[in-house]
Short mmCIF file of C-alpha atoms in Angstrom, two decimals:
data_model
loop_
_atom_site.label_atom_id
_atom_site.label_comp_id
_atom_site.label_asym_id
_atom_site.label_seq_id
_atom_site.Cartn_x
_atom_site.Cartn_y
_atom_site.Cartn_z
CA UNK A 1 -45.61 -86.79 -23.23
CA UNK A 2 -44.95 -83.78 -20.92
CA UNK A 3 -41.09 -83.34 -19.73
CA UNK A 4 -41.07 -83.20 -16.28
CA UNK A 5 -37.32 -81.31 -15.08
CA UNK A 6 -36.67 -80.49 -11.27
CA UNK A 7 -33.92 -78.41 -9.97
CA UNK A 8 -32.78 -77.39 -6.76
CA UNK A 9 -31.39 -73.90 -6.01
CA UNK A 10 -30.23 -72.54 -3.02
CA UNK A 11 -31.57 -75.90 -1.08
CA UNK A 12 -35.25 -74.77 -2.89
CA UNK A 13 -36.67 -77.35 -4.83
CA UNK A 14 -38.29 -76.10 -7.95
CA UNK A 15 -40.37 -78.23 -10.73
CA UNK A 16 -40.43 -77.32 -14.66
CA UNK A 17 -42.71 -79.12 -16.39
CA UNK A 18 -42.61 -78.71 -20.38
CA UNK A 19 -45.63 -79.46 -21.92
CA UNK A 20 -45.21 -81.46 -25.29
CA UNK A 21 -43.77 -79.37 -28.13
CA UNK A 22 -40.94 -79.72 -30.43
CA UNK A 23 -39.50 -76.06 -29.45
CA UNK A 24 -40.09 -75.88 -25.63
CA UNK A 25 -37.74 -78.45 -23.28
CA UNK A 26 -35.12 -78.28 -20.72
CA UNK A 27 -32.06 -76.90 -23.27
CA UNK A 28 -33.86 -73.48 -23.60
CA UNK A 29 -32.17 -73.44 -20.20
CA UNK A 30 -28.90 -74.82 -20.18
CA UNK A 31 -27.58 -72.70 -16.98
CA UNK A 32 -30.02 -74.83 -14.59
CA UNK A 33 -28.09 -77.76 -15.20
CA UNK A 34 -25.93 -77.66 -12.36
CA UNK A 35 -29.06 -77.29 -10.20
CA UNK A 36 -30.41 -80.53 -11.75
CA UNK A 37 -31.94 -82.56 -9.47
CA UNK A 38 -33.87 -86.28 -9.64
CA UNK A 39 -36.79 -87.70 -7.30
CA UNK A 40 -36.45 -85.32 -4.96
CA UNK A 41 -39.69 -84.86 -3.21
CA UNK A 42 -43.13 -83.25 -3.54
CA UNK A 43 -42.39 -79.92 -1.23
CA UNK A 44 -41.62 -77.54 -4.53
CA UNK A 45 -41.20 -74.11 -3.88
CA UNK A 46 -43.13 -73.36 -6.98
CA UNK A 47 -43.89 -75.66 -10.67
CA UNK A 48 -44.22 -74.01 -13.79
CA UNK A 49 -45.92 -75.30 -16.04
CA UNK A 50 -44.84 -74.28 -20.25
CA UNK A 51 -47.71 -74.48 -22.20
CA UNK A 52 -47.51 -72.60 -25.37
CA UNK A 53 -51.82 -72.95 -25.67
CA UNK A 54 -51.97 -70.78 -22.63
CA UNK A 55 -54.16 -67.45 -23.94
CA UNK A 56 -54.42 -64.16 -21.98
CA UNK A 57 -56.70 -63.32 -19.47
CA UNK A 58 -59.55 -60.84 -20.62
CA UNK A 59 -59.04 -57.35 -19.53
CA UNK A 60 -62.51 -57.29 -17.47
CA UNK A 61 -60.75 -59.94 -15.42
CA UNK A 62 -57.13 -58.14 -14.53
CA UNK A 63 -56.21 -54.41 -13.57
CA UNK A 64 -53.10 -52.97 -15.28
CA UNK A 65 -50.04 -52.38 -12.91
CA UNK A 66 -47.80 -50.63 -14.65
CA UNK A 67 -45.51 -51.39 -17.49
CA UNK A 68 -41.45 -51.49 -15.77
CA UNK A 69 -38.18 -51.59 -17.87
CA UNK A 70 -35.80 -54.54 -16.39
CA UNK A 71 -32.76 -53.27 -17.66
CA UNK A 72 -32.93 -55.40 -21.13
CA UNK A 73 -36.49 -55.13 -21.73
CA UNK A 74 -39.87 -54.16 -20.28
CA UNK A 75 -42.31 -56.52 -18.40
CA UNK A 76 -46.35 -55.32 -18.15
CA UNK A 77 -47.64 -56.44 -14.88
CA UNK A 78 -51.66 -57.00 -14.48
CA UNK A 79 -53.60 -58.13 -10.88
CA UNK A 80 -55.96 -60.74 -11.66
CA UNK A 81 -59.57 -61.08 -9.92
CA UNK A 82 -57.95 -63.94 -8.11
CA UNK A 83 -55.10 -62.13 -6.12
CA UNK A 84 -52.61 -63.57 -8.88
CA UNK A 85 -50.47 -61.83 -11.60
CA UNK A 86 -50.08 -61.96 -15.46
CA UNK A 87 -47.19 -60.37 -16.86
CA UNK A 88 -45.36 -59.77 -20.62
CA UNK A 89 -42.34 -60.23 -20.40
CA UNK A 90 -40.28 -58.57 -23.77
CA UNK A 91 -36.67 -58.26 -24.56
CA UNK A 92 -34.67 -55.33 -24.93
CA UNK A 93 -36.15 -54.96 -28.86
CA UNK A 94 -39.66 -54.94 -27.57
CA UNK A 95 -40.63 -58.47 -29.17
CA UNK A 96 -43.25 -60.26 -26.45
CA UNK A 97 -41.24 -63.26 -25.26
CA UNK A 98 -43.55 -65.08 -22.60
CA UNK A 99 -46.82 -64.91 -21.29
CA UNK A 100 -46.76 -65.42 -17.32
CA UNK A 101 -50.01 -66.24 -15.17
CA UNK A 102 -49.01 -67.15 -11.61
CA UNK A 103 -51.15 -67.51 -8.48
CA UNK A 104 -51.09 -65.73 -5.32
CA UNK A 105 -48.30 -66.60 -3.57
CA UNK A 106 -46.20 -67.53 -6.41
CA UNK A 107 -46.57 -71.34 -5.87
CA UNK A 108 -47.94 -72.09 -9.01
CA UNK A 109 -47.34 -70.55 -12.55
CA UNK A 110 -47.81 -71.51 -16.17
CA UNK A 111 -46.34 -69.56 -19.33
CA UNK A 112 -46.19 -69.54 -22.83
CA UNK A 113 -43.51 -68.56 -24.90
CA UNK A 114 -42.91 -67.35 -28.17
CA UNK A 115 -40.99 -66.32 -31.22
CA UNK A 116 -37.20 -67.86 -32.16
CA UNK A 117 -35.25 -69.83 -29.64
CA UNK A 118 -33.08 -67.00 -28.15
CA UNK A 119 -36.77 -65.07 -27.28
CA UNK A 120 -37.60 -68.40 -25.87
CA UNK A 121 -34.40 -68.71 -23.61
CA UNK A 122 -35.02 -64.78 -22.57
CA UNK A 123 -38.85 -65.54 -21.41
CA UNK A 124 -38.32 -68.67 -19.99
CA UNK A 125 -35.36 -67.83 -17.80
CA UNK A 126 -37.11 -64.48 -16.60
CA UNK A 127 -40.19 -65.78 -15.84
CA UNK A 128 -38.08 -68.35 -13.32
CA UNK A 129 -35.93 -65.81 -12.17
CA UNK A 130 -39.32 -63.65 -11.53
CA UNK A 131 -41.22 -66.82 -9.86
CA UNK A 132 -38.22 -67.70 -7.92
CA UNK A 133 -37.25 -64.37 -6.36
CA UNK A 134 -41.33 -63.69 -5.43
CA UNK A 135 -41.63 -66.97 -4.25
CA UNK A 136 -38.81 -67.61 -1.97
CA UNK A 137 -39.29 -64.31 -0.29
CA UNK A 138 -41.84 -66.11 1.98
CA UNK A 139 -39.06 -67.86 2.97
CA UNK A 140 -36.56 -65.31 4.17
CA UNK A 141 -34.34 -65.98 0.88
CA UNK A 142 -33.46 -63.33 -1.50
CA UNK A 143 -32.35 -62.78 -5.26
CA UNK A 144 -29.62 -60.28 -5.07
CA UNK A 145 -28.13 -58.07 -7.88
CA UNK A 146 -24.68 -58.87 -7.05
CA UNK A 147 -21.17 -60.25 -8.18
CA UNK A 148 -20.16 -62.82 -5.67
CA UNK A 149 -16.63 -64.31 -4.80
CA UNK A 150 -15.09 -66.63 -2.27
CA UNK A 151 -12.53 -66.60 -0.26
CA UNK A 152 -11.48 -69.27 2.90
CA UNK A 153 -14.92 -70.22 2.56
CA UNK A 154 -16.50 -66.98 3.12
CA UNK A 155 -18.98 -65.38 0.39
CA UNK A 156 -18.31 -61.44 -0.34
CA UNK A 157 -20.97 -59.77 -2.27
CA UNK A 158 -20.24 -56.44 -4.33
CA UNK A 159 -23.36 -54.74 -5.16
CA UNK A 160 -23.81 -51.63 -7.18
CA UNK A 161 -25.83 -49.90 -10.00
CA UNK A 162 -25.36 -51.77 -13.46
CA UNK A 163 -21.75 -50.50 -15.16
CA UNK A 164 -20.28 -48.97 -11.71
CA UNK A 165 -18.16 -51.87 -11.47
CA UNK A 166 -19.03 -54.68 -9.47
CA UNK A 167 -17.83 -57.11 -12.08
CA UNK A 168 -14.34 -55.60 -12.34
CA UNK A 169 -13.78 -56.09 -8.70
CA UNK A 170 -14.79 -59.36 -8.63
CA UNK A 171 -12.32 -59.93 -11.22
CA UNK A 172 -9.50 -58.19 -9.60
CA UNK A 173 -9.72 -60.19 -6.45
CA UNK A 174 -9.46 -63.45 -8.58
CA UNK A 175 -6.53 -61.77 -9.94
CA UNK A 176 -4.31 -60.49 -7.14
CA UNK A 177 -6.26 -62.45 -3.77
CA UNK A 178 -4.96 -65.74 -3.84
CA UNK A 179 -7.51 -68.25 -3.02
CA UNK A 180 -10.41 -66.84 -4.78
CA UNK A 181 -13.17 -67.73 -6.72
CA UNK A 182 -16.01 -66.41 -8.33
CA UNK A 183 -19.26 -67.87 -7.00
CA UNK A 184 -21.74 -65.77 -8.93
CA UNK A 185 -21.56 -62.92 -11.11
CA UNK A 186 -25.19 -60.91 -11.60
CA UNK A 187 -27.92 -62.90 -9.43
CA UNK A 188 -26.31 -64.91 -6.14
CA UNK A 189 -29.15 -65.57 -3.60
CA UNK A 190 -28.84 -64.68 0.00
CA UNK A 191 -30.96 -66.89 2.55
CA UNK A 192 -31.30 -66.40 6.39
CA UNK A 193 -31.05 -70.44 7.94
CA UNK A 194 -31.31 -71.33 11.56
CA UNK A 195 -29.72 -67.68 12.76
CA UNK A 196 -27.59 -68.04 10.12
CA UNK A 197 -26.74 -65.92 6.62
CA UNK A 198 -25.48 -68.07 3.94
CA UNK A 199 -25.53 -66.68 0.00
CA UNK A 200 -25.49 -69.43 -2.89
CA UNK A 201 -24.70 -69.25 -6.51
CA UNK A 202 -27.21 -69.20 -9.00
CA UNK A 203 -28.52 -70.26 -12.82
CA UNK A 204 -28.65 -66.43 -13.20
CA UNK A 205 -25.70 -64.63 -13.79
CA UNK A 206 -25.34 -61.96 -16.46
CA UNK A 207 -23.06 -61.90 -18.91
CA UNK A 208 -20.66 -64.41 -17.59
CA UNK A 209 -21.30 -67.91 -17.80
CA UNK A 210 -20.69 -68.70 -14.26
CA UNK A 211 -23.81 -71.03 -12.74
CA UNK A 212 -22.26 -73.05 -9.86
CA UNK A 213 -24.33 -74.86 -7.43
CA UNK A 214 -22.28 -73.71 -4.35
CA UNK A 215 -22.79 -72.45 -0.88
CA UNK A 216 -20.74 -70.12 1.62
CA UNK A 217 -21.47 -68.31 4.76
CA UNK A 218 -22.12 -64.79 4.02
CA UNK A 219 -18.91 -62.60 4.89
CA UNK A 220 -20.10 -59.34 3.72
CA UNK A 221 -22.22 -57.30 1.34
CA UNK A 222 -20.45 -54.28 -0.23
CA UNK A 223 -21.84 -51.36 -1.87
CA UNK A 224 -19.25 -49.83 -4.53
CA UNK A 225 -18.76 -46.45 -5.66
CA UNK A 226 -16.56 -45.13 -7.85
CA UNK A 227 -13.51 -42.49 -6.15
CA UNK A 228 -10.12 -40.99 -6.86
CA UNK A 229 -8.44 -43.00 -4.07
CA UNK A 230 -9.43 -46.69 -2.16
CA UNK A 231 -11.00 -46.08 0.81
CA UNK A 232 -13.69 -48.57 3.02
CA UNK A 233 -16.21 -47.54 5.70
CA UNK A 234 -18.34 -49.83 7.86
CA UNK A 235 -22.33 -48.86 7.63
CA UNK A 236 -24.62 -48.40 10.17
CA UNK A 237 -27.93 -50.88 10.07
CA UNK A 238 -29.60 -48.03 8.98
CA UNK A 239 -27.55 -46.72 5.77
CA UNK A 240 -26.78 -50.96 5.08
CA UNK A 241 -30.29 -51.24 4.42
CA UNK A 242 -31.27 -48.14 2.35
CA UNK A 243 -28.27 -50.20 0.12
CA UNK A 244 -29.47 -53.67 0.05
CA UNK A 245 -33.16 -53.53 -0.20
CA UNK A 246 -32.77 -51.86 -3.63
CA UNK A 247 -30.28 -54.79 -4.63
CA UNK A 248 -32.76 -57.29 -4.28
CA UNK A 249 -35.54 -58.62 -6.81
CA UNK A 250 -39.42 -57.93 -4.96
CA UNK A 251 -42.59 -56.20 -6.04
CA UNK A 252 -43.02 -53.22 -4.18
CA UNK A 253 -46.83 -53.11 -5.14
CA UNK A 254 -47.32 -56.63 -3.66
CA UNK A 255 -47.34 -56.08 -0.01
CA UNK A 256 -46.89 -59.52 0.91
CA UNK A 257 -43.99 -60.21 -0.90
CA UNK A 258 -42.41 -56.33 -0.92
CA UNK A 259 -42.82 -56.86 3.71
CA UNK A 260 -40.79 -60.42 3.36
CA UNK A 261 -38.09 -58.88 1.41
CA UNK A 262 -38.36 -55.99 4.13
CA UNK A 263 -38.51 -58.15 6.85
CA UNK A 264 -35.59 -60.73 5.59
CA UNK A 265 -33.17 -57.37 4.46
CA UNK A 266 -33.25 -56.63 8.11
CA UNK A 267 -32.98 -59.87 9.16
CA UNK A 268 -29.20 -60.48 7.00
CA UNK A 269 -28.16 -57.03 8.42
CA UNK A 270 -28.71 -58.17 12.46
CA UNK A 271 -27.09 -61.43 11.41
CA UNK A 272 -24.14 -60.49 9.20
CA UNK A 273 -23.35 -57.21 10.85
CA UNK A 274 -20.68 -56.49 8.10
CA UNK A 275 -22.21 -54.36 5.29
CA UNK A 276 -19.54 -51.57 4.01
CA UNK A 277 -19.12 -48.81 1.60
CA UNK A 278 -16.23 -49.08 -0.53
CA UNK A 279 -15.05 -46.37 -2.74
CA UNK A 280 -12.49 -47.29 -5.36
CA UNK A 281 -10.43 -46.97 -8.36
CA UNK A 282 -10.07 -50.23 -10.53
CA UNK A 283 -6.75 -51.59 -9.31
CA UNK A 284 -5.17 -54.04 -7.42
CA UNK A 285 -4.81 -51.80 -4.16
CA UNK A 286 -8.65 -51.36 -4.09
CA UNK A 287 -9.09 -55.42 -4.14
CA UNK A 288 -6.53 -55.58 -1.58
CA UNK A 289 -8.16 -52.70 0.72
CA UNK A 290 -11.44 -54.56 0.58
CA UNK A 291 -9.78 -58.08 1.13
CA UNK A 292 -8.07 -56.99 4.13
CA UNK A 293 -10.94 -55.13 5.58
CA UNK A 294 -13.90 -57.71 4.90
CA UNK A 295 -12.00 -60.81 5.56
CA UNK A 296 -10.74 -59.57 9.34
CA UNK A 297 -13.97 -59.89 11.39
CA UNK A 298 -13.77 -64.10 9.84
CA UNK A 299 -10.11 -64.48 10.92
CA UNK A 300 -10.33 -65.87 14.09
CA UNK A 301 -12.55 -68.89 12.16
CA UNK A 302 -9.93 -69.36 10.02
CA UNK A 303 -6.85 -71.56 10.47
CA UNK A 304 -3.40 -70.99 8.39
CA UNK A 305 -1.32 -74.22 7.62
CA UNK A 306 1.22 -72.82 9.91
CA UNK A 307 -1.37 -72.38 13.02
CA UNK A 308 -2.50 -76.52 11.70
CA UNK A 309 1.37 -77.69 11.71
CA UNK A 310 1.78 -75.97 15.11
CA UNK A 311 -1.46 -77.14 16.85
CA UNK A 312 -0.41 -80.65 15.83
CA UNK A 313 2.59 -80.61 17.26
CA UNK A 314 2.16 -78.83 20.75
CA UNK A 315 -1.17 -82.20 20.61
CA UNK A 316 1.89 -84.38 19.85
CA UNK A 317 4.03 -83.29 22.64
#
């Protein structure tokens, strides 16, 4: 009997469904639990079906993309006759993990995965993390490589190439910015609702364990680099964006989805209007720099105990 799991991240309902097999169910991914969801309703944003009998398409029936290295592996991406994609997805010792054959538009995919239960976990979390960042670009959403904290309800993004540092500022806000807490740490996701940015934690987030279904307005993005003293500068629309668009998961060979991620980058930047640059050391005065800088535009929405004690009593009187 097939095992039928549905999640819902970032208010996107998604559908797993685990074909019958003693070595493929729901605990290969333990980080979605927090996203688990019951009888929700039949608007997915994509099912994927795992079905370890799934076999290869024939190479007179795909065309070879290219073969790209994620960062802890390589993926080999192939255009089927149908518009739709298969890709190999390995880990970072070149062992083939999963097999992924989606459709079109990303709303339908089916995988098989192989080898021990850690390559299982690797292919099985990618190919979501793949299917849900291509996907929910059609619906001005996207999969950011960021570390995310909170603060008075606000979500402040850090992004930066892998190892510059994001992490570690992240970290020193929880330490010396009282109030915070980490929402996300690798992948948050960013989505554009109503005229309004809000960024959400995710089932993806690196090396720390931190997958937390939670939701903030989006405060700022901020793009880190690495300096002899702290220092912060606002960017202009133009500089924001040559910053974000490389943050976010797309497929710059897939026009459709490579023009939503486009289109919705540009979109967050009209919206949120705060993107900065913030050059740092890795100390408490560059978390306090960027604190005070990226929190001021969202004082004014904000109200201190003091400023609820007084209010009260000037209603009183």
């Amino acid at each position: 009997m097939n095992n039928i799991s549905e999640y819902c991240i970032a208010e996107h309902n998604i559908r797993v469904v685990f074909t019958a097999n003693d070595r493929n169910s729901p605990e290969l991914i333990a980080s979605f639990e927090p996203f688990r969801t019951k009888g929700s309703n039949d608007d997915f944003l994509f099912t994927l079906h795992v079905d370890d009998t799934l076999k290869p398409i024939t190479k007179e029936h795909r065309e070879r993309i290219d073969t790209f290295d994620t960062g802890n592996g390589d993926t080999i991406v192939d255009q089927l006759d149908n518009g739709g994609y298969q890709y190999i997805l390995k880990d970072i010792e070149g062992r083939s993990c999963c097999l992924l054959q989606t459709n079109k538009d990303f709303s339908e995919g089916v995988c098989a995965l192989n080898g021990n239960e850690q390559m299982r976990h690797f292919g099985l979390n990618n190919a979501l993390m793949m299917l849900y960042a291509f996907r929910s670009s059609f619906f001005q959403t996207l999969l950011i490589h960021a570390s995310l904290v909170r603060n008075n309800g606000y979500g402040y993004a850090f992004i930066a190439k892998s190892g510059t540092g994001k992490s570690t500022h992240t970290q020193l806000w929880l330490k010396h910015i009282p109030g915070s807490d980490l929402m996300n740490d690798d992948n948050p996701i960013v989505r554009v609702i109503d005229g309004r940015t809000f960024i959400y934690g995710s089932p993806w987030s690196g090396k720390t364990p931190c997958y937390r279904d939670v939701k903030a307005p989006l405060g700022a993005i901020t793009q880190i680099t690495r300096a002899k003293s702290n220092s912060i500068e606002r960017l202009s629309p133009t500089i924001a964006f040559t910053y974000i668009l490389p943050a976010c998961s797309t497929m710059k060979w897939d026009k459709a989805v490579f023009r939503n991620t486009y289109d919705t980058v540009i979109k967050v930047i009209e919206i949120s209007r705060y993107v900065y640059v913030l050059h740092c050391l890795p100390d408490k005065e560059a978390a306090e720099v960027s604190f005070n800088t990226l929190s001021a535009p969202h004082q004014q929405n904000i109200t201190s105990p003091c400023q609820s004690k007084a209010n009260s009593s000037k209603t009183r009187n």
